Structure formats: C-alpha cells, structure tokens
GROMACS .gro file of C-alpha atoms in nm:
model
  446
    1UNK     CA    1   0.000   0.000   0.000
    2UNK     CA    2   0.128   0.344  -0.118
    3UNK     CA    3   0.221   0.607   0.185
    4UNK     CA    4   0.197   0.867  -0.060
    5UNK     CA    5  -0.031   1.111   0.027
    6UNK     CA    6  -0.114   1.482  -0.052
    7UNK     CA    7  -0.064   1.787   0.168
    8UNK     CA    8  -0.281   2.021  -0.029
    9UNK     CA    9  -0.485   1.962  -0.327
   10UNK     CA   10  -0.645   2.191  -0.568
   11UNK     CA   11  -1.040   2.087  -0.636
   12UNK     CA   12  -1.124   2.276  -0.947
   13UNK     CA   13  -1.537   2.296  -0.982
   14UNK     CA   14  -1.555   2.541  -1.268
   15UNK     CA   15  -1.946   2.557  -1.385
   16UNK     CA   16  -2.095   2.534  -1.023
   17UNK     CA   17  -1.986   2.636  -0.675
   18UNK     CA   18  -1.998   2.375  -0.407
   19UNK     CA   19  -2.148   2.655  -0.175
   20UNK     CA   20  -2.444   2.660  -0.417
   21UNK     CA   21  -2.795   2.507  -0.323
   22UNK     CA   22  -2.853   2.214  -0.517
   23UNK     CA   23  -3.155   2.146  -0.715
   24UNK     CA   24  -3.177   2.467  -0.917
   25UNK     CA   25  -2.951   2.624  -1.188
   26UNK     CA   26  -2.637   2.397  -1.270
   27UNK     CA   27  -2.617   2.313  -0.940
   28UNK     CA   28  -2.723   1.925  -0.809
   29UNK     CA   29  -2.490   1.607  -0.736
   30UNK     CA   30  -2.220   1.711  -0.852
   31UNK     CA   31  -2.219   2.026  -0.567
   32UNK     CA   32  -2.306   1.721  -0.286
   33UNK     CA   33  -2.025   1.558  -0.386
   34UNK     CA   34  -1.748   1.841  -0.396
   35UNK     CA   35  -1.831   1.962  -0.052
   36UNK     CA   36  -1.877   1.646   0.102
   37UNK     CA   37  -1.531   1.490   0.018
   38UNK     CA   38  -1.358   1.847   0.056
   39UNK     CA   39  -1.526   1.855   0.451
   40UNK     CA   40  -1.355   1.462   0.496
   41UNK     CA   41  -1.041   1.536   0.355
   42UNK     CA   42  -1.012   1.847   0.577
   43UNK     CA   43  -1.088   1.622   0.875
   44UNK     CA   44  -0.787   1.349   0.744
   45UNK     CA   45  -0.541   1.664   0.764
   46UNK     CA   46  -0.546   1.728   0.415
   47UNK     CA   47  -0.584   2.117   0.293
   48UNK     CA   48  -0.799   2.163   0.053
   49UNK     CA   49  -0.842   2.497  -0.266
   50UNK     CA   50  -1.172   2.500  -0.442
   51UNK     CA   51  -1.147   2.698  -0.716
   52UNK     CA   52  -1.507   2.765  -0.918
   53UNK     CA   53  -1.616   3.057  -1.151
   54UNK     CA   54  -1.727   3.392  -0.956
   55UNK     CA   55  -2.125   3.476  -1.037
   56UNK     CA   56  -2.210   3.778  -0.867
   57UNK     CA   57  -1.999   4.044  -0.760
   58UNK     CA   58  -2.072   4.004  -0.354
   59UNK     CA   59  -1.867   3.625  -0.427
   60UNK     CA   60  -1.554   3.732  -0.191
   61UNK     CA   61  -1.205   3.648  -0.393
   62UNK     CA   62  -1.156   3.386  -0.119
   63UNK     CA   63  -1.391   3.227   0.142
   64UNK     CA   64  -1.265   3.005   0.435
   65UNK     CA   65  -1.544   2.758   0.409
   66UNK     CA   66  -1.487   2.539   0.683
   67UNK     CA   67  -1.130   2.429   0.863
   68UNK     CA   68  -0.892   2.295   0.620
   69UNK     CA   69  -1.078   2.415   0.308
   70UNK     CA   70  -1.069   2.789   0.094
   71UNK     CA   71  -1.336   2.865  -0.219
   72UNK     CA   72  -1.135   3.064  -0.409
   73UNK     CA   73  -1.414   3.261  -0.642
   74UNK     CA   74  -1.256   3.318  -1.008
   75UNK     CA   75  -1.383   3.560  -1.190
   76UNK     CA   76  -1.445   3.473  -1.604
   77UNK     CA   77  -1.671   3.612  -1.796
   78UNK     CA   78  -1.979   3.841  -1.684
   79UNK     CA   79  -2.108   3.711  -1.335
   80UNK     CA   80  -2.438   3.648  -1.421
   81UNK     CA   81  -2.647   3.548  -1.775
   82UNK     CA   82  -2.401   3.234  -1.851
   83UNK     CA   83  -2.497   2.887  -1.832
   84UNK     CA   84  -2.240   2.566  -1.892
   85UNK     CA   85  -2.307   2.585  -2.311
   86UNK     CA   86  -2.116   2.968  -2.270
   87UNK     CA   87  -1.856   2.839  -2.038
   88UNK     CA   88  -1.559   2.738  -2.311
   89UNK     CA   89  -1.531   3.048  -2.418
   90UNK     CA   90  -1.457   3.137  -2.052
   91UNK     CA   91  -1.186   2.853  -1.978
   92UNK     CA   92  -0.852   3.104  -2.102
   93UNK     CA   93  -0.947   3.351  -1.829
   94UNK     CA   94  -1.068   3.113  -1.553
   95UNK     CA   95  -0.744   2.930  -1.615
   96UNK     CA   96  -0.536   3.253  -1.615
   97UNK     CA   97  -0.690   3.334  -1.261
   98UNK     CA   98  -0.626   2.935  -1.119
   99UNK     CA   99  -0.225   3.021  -1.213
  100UNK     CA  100  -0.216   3.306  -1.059
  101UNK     CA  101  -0.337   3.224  -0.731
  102UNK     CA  102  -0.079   2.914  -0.774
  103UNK     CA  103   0.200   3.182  -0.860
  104UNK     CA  104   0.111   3.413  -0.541
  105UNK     CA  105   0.229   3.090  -0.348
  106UNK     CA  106   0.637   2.916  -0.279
  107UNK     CA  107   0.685   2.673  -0.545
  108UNK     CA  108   0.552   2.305  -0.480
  109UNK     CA  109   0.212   2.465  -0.308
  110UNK     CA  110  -0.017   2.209  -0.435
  111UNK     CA  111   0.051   1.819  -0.437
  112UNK     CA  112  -0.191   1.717  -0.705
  113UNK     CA  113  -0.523   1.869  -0.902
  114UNK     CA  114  -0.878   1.710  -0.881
  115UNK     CA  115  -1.064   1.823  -1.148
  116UNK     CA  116  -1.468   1.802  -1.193
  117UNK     CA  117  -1.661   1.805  -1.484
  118UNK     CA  118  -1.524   1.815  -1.872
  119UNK     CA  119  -1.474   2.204  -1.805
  120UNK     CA  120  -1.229   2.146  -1.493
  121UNK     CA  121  -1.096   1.906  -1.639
  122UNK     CA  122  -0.931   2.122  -1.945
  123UNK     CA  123  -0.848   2.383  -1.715
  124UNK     CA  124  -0.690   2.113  -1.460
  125UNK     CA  125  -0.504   1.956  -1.791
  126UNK     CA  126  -0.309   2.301  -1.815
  127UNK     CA  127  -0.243   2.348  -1.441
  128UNK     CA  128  -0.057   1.990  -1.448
  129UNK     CA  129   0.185   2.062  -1.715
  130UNK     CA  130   0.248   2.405  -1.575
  131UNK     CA  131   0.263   2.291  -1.205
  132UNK     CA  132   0.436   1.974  -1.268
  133UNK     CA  133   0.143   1.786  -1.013
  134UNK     CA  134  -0.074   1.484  -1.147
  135UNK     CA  135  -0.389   1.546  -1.251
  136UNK     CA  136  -0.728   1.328  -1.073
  137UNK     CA  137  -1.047   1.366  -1.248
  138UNK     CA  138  -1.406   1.272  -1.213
  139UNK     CA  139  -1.615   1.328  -1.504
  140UNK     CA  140  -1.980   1.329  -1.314
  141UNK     CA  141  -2.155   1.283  -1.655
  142UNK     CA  142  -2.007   1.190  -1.991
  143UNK     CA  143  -2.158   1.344  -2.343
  144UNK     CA  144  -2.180   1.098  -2.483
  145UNK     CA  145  -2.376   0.836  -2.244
  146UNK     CA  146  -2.617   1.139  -2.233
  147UNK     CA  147  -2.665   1.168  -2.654
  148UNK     CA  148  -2.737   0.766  -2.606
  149UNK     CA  149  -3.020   0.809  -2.412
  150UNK     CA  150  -3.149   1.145  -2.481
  151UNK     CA  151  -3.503   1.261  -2.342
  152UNK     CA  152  -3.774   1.387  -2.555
  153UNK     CA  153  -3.723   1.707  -2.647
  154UNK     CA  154  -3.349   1.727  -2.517
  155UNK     CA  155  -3.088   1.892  -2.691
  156UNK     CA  156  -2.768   1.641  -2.767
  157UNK     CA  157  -2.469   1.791  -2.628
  158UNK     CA  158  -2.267   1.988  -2.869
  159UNK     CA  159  -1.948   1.768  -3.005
  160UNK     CA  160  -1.728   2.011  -2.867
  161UNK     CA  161  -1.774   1.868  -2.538
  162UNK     CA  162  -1.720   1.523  -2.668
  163UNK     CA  163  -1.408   1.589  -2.775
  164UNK     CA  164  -1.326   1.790  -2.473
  165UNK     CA  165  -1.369   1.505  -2.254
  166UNK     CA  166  -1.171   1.266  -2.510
  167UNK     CA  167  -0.864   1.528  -2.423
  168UNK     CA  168  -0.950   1.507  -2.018
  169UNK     CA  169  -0.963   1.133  -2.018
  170UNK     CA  170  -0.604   1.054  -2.269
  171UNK     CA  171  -0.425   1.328  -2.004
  172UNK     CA  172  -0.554   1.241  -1.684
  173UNK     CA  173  -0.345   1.065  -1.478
  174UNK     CA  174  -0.645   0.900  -1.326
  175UNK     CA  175  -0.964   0.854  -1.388
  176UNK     CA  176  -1.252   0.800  -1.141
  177UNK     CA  177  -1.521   0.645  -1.207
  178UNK     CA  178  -1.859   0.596  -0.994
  179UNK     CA  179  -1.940   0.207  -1.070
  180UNK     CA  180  -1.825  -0.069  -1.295
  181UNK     CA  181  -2.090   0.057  -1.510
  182UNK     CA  182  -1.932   0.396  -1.583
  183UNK     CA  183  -1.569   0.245  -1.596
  184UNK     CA  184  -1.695   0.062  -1.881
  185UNK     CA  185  -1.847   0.321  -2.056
  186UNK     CA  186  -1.503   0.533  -2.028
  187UNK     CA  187  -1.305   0.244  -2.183
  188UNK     CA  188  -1.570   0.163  -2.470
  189UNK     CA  189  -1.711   0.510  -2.600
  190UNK     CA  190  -1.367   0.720  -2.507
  191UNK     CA  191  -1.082   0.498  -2.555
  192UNK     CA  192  -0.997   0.505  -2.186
  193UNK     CA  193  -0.692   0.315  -2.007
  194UNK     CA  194  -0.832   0.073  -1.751
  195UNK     CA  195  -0.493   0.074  -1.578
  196UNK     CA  196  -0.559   0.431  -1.518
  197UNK     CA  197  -0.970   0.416  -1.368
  198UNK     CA  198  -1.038   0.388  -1.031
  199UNK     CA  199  -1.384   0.297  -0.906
  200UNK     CA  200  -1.470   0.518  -0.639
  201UNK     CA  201  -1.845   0.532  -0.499
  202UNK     CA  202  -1.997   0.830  -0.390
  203UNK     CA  203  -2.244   0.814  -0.062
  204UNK     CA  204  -2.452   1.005   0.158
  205UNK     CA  205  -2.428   1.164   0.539
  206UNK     CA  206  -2.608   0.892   0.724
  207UNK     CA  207  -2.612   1.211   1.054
  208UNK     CA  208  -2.809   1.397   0.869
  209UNK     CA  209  -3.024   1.110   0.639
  210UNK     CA  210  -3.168   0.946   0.919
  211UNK     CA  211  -3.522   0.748   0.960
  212UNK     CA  212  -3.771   1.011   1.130
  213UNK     CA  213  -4.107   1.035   1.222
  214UNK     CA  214  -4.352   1.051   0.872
  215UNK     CA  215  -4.661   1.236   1.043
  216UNK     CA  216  -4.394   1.499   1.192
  217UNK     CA  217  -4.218   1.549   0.892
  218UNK     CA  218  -4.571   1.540   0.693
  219UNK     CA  219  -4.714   1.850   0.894
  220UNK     CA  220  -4.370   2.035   0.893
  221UNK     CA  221  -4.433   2.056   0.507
  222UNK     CA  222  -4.808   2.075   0.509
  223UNK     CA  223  -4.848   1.737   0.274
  224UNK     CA  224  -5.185   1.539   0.369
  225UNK     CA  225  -5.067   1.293   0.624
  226UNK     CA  226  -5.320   1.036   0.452
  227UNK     CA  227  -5.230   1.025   0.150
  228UNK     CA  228  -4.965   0.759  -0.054
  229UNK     CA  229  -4.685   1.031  -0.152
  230UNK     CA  230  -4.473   0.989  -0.425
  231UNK     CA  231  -4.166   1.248  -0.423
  232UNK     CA  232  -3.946   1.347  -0.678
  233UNK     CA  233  -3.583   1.572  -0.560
  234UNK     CA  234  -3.376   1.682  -0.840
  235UNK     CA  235  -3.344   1.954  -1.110
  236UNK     CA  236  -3.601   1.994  -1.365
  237UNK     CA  237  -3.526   1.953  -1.664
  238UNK     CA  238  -3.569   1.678  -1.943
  239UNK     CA  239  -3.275   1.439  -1.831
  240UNK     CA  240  -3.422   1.380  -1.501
  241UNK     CA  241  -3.746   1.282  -1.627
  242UNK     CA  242  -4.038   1.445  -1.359
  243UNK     CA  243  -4.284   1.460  -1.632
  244UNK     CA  244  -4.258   1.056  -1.654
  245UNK     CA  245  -4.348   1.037  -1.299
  246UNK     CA  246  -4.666   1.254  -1.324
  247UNK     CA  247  -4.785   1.092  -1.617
  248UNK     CA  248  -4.765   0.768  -1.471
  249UNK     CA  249  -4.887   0.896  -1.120
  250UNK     CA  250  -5.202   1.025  -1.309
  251UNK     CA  251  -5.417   0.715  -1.379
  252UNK     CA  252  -5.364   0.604  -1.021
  253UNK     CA  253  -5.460   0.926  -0.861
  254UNK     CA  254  -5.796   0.953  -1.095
  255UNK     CA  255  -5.847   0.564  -1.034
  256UNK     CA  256  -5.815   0.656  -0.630
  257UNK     CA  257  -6.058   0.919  -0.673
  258UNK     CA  258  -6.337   0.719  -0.849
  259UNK     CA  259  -6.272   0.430  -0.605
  260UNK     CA  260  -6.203   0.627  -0.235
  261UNK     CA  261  -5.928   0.462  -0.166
  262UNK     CA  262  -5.597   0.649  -0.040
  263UNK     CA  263  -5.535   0.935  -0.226
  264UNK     CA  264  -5.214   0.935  -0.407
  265UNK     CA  265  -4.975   1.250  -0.394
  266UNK     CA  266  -4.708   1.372  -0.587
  267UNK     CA  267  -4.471   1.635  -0.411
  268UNK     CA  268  -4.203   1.766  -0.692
  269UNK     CA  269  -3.921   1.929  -0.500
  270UNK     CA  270  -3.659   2.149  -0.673
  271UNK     CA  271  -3.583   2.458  -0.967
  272UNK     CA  272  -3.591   2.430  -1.331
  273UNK     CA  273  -3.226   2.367  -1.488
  274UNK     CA  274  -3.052   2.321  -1.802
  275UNK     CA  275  -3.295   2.240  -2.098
  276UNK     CA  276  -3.578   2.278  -1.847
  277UNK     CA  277  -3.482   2.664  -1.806
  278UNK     CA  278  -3.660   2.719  -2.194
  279UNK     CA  279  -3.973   2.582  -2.022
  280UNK     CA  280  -3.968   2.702  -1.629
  281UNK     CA  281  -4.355   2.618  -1.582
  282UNK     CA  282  -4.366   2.297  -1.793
  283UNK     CA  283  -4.430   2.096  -1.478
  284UNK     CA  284  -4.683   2.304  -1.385
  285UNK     CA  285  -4.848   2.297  -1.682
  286UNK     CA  286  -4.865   1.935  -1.743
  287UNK     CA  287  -4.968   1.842  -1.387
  288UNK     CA  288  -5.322   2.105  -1.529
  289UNK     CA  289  -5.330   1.948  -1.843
  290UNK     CA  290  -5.331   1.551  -1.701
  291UNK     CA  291  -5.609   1.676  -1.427
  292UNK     CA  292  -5.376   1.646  -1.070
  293UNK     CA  293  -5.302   2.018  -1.015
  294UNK     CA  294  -5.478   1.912  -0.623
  295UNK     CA  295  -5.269   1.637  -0.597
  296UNK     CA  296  -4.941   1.789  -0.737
  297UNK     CA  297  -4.703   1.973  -0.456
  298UNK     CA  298  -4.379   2.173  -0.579
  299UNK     CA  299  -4.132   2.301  -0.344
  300UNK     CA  300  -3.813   2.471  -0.437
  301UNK     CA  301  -3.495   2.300  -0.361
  302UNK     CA  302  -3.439   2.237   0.018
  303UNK     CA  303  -3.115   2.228   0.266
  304UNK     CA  304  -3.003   1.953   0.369
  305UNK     CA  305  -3.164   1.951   0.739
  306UNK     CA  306  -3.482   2.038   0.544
  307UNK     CA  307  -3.446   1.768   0.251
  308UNK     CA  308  -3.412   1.518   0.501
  309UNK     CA  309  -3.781   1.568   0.598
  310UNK     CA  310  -3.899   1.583   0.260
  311UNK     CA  311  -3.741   1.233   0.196
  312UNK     CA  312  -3.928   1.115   0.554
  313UNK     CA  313  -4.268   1.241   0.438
  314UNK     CA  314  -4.245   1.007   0.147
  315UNK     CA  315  -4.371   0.653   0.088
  316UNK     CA  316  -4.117   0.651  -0.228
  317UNK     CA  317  -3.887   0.836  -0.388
  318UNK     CA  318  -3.912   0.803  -0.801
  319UNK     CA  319  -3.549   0.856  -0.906
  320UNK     CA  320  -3.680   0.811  -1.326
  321UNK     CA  321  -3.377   0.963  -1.459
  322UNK     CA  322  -3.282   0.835  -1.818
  323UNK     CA  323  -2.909   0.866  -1.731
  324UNK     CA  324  -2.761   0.898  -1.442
  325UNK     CA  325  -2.377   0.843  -1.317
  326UNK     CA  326  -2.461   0.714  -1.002
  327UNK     CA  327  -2.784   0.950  -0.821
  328UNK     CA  328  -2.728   1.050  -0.447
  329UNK     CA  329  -3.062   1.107  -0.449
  330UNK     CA  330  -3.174   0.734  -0.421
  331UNK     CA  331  -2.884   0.681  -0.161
  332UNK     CA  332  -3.047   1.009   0.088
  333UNK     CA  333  -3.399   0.862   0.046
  334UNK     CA  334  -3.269   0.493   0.130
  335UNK     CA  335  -3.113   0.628   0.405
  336UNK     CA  336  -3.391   0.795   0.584
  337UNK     CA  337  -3.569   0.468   0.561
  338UNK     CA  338  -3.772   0.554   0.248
  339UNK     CA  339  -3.779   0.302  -0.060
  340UNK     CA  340  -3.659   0.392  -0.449
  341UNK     CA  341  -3.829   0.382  -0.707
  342UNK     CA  342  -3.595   0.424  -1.017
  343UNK     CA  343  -3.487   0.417  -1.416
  344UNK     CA  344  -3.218   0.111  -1.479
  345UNK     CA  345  -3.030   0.322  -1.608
  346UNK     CA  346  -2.579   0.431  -1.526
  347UNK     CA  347  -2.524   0.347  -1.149
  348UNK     CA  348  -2.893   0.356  -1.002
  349UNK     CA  349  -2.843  -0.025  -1.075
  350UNK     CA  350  -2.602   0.020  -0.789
  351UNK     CA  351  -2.754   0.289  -0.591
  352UNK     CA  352  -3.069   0.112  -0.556
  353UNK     CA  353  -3.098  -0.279  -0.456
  354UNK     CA  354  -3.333  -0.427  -0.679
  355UNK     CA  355  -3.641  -0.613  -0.476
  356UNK     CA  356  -3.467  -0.527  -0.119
  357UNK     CA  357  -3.428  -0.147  -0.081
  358UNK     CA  358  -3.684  -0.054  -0.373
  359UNK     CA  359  -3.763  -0.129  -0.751
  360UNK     CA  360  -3.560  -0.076  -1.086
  361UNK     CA  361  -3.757  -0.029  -1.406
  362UNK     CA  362  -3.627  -0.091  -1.737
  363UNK     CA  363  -3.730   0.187  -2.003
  364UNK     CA  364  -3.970   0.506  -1.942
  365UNK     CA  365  -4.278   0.409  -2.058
  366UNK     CA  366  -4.551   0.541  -1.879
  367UNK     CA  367  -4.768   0.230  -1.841
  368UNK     CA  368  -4.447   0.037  -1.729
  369UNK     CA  369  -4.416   0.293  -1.451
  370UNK     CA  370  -4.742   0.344  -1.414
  371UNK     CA  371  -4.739  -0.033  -1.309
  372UNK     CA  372  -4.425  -0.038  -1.115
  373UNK     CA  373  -4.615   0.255  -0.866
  374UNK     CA  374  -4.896   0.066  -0.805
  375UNK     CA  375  -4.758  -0.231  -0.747
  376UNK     CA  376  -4.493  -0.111  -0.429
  377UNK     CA  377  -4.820   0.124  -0.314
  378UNK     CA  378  -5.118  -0.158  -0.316
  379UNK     CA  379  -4.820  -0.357  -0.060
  380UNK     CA  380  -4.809  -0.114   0.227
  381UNK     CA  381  -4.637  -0.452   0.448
  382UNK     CA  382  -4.345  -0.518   0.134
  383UNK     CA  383  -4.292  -0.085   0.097
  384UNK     CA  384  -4.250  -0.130   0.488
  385UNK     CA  385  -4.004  -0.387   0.484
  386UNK     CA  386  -3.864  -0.263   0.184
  387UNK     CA  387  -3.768   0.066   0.360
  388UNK     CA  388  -3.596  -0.112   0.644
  389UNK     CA  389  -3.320  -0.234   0.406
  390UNK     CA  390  -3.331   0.077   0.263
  391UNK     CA  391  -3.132   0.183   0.508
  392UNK     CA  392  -2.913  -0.117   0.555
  393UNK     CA  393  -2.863  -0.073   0.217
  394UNK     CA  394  -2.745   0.295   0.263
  395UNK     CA  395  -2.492   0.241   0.497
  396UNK     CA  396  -2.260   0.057   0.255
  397UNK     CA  397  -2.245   0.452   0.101
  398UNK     CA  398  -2.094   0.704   0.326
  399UNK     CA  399  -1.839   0.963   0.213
  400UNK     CA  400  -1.592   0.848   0.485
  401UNK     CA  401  -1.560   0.552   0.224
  402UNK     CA  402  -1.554   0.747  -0.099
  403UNK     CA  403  -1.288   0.959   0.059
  404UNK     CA  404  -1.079   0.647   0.144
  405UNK     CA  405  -1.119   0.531  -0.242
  406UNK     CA  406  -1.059   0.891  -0.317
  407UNK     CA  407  -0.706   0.919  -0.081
  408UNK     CA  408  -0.606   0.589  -0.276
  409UNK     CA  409  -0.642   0.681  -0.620
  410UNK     CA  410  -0.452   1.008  -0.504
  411UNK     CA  411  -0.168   0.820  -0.359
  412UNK     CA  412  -0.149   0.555  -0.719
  413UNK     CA  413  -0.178   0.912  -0.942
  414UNK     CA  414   0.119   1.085  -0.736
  415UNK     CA  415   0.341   0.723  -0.753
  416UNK     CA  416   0.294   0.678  -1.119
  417UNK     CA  417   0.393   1.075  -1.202
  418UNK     CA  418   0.680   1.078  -0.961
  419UNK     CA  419   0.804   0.769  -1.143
  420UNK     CA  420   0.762   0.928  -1.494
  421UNK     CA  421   0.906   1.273  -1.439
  422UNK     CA  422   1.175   1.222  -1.688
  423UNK     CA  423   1.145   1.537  -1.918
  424UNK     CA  424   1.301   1.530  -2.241
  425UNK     CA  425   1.544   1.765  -2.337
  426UNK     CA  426   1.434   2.112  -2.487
  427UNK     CA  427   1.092   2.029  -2.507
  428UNK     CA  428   0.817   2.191  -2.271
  429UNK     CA  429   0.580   2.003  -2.019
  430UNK     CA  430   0.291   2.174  -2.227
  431UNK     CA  431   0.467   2.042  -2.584
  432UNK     CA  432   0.461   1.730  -2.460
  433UNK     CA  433   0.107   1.699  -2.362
  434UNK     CA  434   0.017   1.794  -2.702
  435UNK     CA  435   0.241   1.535  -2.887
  436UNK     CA  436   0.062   1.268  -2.633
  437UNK     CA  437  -0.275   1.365  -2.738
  438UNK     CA  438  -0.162   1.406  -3.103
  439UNK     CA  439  -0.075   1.033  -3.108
  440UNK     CA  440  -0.373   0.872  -2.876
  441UNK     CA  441  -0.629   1.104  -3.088
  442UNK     CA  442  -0.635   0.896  -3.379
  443UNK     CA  443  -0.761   0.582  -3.132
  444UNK     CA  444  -1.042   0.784  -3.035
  445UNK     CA  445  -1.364   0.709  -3.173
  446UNK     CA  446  -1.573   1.085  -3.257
   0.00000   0.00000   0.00000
C-alpha cells in the first residue's frame, strides 16, 4: 500500500460552486459531492483549494469555508447570464486566474489537481503541465452516455464537449469512475486506459439522512398525512425525467378518486435547470393538463436539514432519470428509511438494490411505470419492509468511504507521475502533452 499522500490539493469545480444550493440552476450532485469529500479530507489533515467561476460580484475572492478548506471565487466572464453551453469560451481567463493564485504561493504549493466536470478538467489539464502535479479527475456525466439516451425534447450535447472530454480522459493521470458501469463506458465510448480508472463510490451523510417520524415530517411541510406520496428531488429539466413520474402517477390518482381509496400525492421538490430553463412552468403545466393540479405539490430546492424531511414524508422516492452516473438522491432517500423507485439506467443499478431497498424499471414508458407505482403502493407490508433495508442498504455509502477510495487513487496518481518525471530535453511540459494527445487522438472514436 502506497504512503503517498497529498498535503494540499487543488479541487477545481468550474461551472458550479460547491457553496451553491442544489436542485436549481447547474447546481445538483455534482455540488453534494465536492463539498462532502472536501469537509472529509479536511478532517484526514489534508488542505484543501476549491477553485469555481465567480457569479455575482458580492462572491468574496476567497472564502474560508470550513477548517482545512478555501473557495477561491474566479472571476471569467460576466457574473451572471451564462450557463455551462457559454462556459468554453470562458476557460482562457478562468485558467489565467487558477495560475495566478498558484504563482502568489512558494513553489511546490499544491501536491496534485482534482478536477470536476469536462470544463475542470481542461483547465486542470493546463495546471498539471504548468505545475508539474498529477492530474485526478471525475467526469460526473459523460456526453456521450447522455446523446445515447437522450429525453424527448433534449438537446444532444454539442461535439465540442465530446471531444473535450476525449482530451481530459487521454491526459488524466487518473480517472474516477462511480461504478463498474461507468468504468466501462469510459473504456468503450472514449478509448480510456483501464490501468488508469479507479472505481470510487460516492455516498450520503447517514447524521443527517436518518429514519424520522412521517406524520412529523408530513405536517412540517403541510403534505396530507393520509395520503400515498410519491416524491421526486432533483433539477427539472428533461434528463431527469419528472414529467414521466406525473404521467404515470395520473391514472392512479384519478383511479383513487373514483374508487375512495388512499389518495395518491405527488410532491415535486426542486428549480428548473438546463434544458428545463426554456420551459420554467412545464411541470406546472402538465400536472393542469393531465387533471392532478390538487394532488401535485412543488417546493423549491431544500437544505439539507430540510431535505431530510422531505425524503421522511415520502412513501417513495421516483429517481426516473434516463441517465444517471450514479444518483445520491436514491442513496439520501434509502437512508432515511424511504424506498426507491428508479430508471435502470448508469449506477442507479447500484444505488438502488433491486427487490430489497426498492424497484428498478427498465425503459420510461408510462404504463411500465405506471405499473411499477402501483404495485410497491397496493403492498403497504413489502414498501415497509422494503424501507428497512433501505437503510441497511445505505450504509454501505458514506463519504468516509468514498474519501478512502478517493485518498487511494490520489496516492497511485502521485506514484505513477513521480516515477515518470523524466522530461526530455528542450521540449516543454505543455509540448509534450500535445504530442501525447496528437498520437492517442487517432484511437479515439468521434
């Protein structure tokens, strides 16, 4: 086992600020994730610079977040009116502003780079070669799993990113990758070295994600404490698939009402987000047009202390996603003792224990899902028992783990540069990366 370990790493999180509130805007998992593993490798004594793209003019230069860990704000581009599709033309300056804080510090500040996202990962490509550090990155999503699976109405993602990524994944000194699933999919649609792909598993606070009272939790958020409720948490937008849930959800709420049997309710929590921001009130409008406005709740996205008791108020969680890396969601619900409900689709295969902790559902058609409600809601005794291995299901997921798996991967990226730091003569760290990626592009299917 490798004692290598880093002092201080630089977390780059270009496109979205861990500070942000997830649920809305391009902020979600990804955020979760960032923060999460930046608090635990602050508590294991390693210092930690996030660096992420200012977007108002109140973001301080630098925020001490928490012990151990700085948000350094960089500003690139205007601060407000850009989304992620306006963000390469940004990378030059946000890049210029990541060396500079580098070159304020003694030489050797920074032991290695964790990059996040396609975007991070270009700009964390550069800082390498000009640092002389290895280079760790997690992709979160991939282009072009996303174009394979497209929702309707969904825009593909542009090729630029595609071939963004392909330069990320051929530089990176490792890769890591949420499940076996995603591994795969890095080696098969982007020429990936499996020597150089780590699995590493995100997972949940199981303080906070706890099982809690239902009828406390119900009247906190003024949901009828009767009723069968089916929640959805994420971003809306086409990807994550909400409207699939309410269509199916329909014919069982208008079948309820014609027989008086527990009502069915749909709460919807979180802010429109990507795609979704060209239609802000489609929700809304298609919750009127299928006849459930009544039984349709929407809450903006919730803190964590406050998400907690949204997940606790549920009978199920619907995670119907049509791609999805890994989805912390289902892990949070499972851990408050709450059953999933969710798309087979990326790692909810893994996030979600099939016939134990809740259901998986191949597809998104609406009478498959349609089904697939009824059936865990007509078996109030199974959904029970279903939601007590939720949560012994959770606690294999808990970001003390991930960081572990994230500490090792570090230690097997800074053995492997330190053993190939053999410059050639005359020829620059940045020349070199580009005669690497000139020879591994031609492998690399477009």
């Amino acid at each position: 086992m490798s004692s290598s370990r880093p002092r201080r790493i630089a977390l780059i999180s270009v496109h979205t600020s861990p500070l942000a509130q997830p649920g809305t805007g391009d902020a979600g998992g990804m955020n979760v994730y960032v923060w999460q593993t930046a608090q635990c490798l602050a508590r294991r004594g390693v210092k930690v610079e996030i660096f992420t793209r200012a977007t108002s003019s109140a973001d301080a230069p630098t925020v001490a977040a928490a012990d151990g860990i700085t948000v350094r704000h960089i500003v690139a581009g205007p601060f407000e009116g850009l989304d992620k599709r306006d963000l390469p033309a940004q990378l030059c300056a946000f890049t210029a502003g990541v060396l500079r804080a580098e070159a304020m510090q003694r030489p050797g500040y920074y032991d290695l780079i964790h990059s996040h996202y396609w975007l991070s990962g270009q700009v964390g490509w550069l800082a390498r070669e000009r640092w002389g550090v290895p280079l760790v990155h997690t992709a979160h999503t991939l282009a072009a799993v996303k174009n394979a699976a497209l929702a309707k109405g969904d825009a593909a993602e542009p090729r630029l990113r595609v071939i963004g990524e392909q330069q990320v994944v051929a530089e990176a000194d490792r890769l890591v990758a949420n499940t076996d699933t995603e591994r795969n999919e890095l080696i098969t649609m982007y020429d990936a070295d499996p020597g150089r792909i780590d699995i590493v598993t995100p997972g949940a606070d199981l303080d906070c994600y706890t099982p809690g009272s239902r009828s406390d939790a119900r009247a906190e958020l003024g949901l009828p404490e009767e009723a069968s409720i089916v929640t959805f948490v994420g971003r809306i937008q086409p990807l994550k698939a909400p409207d699939v849930l309410l269509s199916a959800a329909a014919p069982l709420i208008e079948r309820q009402r014609a027989t008086g049997r527990r009502p069915v309710h749909v709460l919807i929590v979180g802010g429109p987000s990507g795609s979704g921001l060209d239609r802000p009130t489609a929700l809304i409008d298609l919750a009127a047009e299928l006849g459930i406005s009544d039984a349709v709740t929407f809450l903006p996205p919730q803190p964590a202390t406050r998400l907690a008791q949204v997940y606790r108020s549920s009978d199920l969680v619907a995670v119907p996603s049509y791609s999805e890396s890994f989805g912390l969601v289902a892990i949070e619900a499972q851990a408050c003792g709450v059953p999933v409900l969710a798309a087979h689709v990326g790692g909810l295969g893994v996030a979600v224990a099939d016939g134990r902790s809740g259901m998986l559902v191949d597809g998104h058609l609406i009478g498959d899902w349609t089904t697939a409600l009824e059936k865990m809601l007509s078996s109030p005794g199974q959904l029970n028992a279903m939601g007590r291995r939720a949560r012994e299901h959770a606690e294999q997921f808990s970001w003390e783990h991930t960081t572990d798996a994230l500490l090792a991967s570090y230690a097997r990226a800074m053995d492997s540069f330190a053993g190939n730091r053999v410059p050639a003569v005359g020829v620059t760290p940045l020349v070199r990366a580009t005669r690497r990626w000139g020879r591994r592009r031609a492998r690399m299917p477009l």
